[in-house]
Amino acid sequence: MNERIRAREVRLIDPDGGQLGVKPLPEALSIARSMDLDLVEVAPDASPPVCRIMDFNRYKYESAQRAKESRRKTTSTSIKEMKYRPKIGTGDFDTKTRQVAKFLGEGHKVKITIMFRGREMSHPELGKKILDHVAETVGPVAKVEAEPKLDGRNMTMVLAPDRRAQQAGRVEGRRPEAAGDGAGPG
């Protein structure tokens, strides 16, 4: 930038993007100063190096804003875990499965673990049955990413949110609201 540029000649670009040609460095600096702007080296490896006349502080600010905006648009997904037991009651099952559906709706992956104790280990089909029931219950918003597998005393399965099914659900959710705007009793 400005006096730190070490090249003798530079290819000069004006603030609007038009080329001013190859100029000696002192002349390029005087042109930039006459416009109250900075001379910034944008392509140092070119021959001759390319320099642009711009307001460097404004450029830094705008690039920081673009970076901030791109960070804001990224979504962070994490893996949530829900633990079940083979002898789970229907109320507990429904509550835990609703929580799994909520996690999936927020865009998180969910690892479902069936914990076996003692003699329950001799009946892994009970755990498989529970995992299949969970997958069937949250099927509209999720897809099975990792099939159920026995891992020591636990059986695990990973569910991931199904983006296409969620978008279709949102579109269908909007239609009844739009149709029902003026149709209420009153």
PDB file of C-alpha atoms in Angstrom, residues 78-80 84 97 100-101 104 108-112 131 134-136 138-139 141-147 157-162:
ATOM      1  CA  SER A  78     -23.923 -31.056  16.135  1.00  0.00           C
ATOM      2  CA  ILE A  79     -24.750 -34.590  17.119  1.00  0.00           C
ATOM      3  CA  LYS A  80     -27.308 -34.847  19.895  1.00  0.00           C
ATOM      4  CA  TYR A  84     -33.469 -45.401  25.535  1.00  0.00           C
ATOM      5  CA  THR A  97     -39.103 -39.314  20.444  1.00  0.00           C
ATOM      6  CA  VAL A 100     -35.569 -36.340  18.831  1.00  0.00           C
ATOM      7  CA  ALA A 101     -37.964 -34.842  16.262  1.00  0.00           C
ATOM      8  CA  LEU A 104     -33.943 -33.016  13.800  1.00  0.00           C
ATOM      9  CA  HIS A 108     -29.000 -31.513  14.250  1.00  0.00           C
ATOM     10  CA  LYS A 109     -28.058 -35.147  13.768  1.00  0.00           C
ATOM     11  CA  VAL A 110     -29.301 -37.470  16.494  1.00  0.00           C
ATOM     12  CA  LYS A 111     -27.532 -40.561  17.802  1.00  0.00           C
ATOM     13  CA  ILE A 112     -30.007 -42.916  19.412  1.00  0.00           C
ATOM     14  CA  LEU A 131     -34.868 -48.205  17.043  1.00  0.00           C
ATOM     15  CA  VAL A 134     -38.197 -44.383  16.472  1.00  0.00           C
ATOM     16  CA  ALA A 135     -37.086 -44.251  12.814  1.00  0.00           C
ATOM     17  CA  GLU A 136     -40.656 -44.900  11.687  1.00  0.00           C
ATOM     18  CA  VAL A 138     -39.656 -39.454  12.897  1.00  0.00           C
ATOM     19  CA  GLY A 139     -39.526 -40.767   9.313  1.00  0.00           C
ATOM     20  CA  VAL A 141     -38.337 -35.368   8.890  1.00  0.00           C
ATOM     21  CA  ALA A 142     -35.358 -37.740   9.093  1.00  0.00           C
ATOM     22  CA  LYS A 143     -33.398 -40.385   7.283  1.00  0.00           C
ATOM     23  CA  VAL A 144     -31.316 -43.158   8.815  1.00  0.00           C
ATOM     24  CA  GLU A 145     -27.664 -42.262   8.346  1.00  0.00           C
ATOM     25  CA  ALA A 146     -26.137 -45.190  10.242  1.00  0.00           C
ATOM     26  CA  GLU A 147     -28.116 -48.429  10.526  1.00  0.00           C
ATOM     27  CA  MET A 157     -28.318 -45.678  15.256  1.00  0.00           C
ATOM     28  CA  VAL A 158     -27.751 -42.203  13.766  1.00  0.00           C
ATOM     29  CA  LEU A 159     -30.559 -40.142  12.236  1.00  0.00           C
ATOM     30  CA  ALA A 160     -29.929 -37.092  10.051  1.00  0.00           C
ATOM     31  CA  PRO A 161     -32.434 -34.388   9.122  1.00  0.00           C
ATOM     32  CA  ASP A 162     -33.949 -34.884   5.674  1.00  0.00           C
TER      33      ASP A 162
END
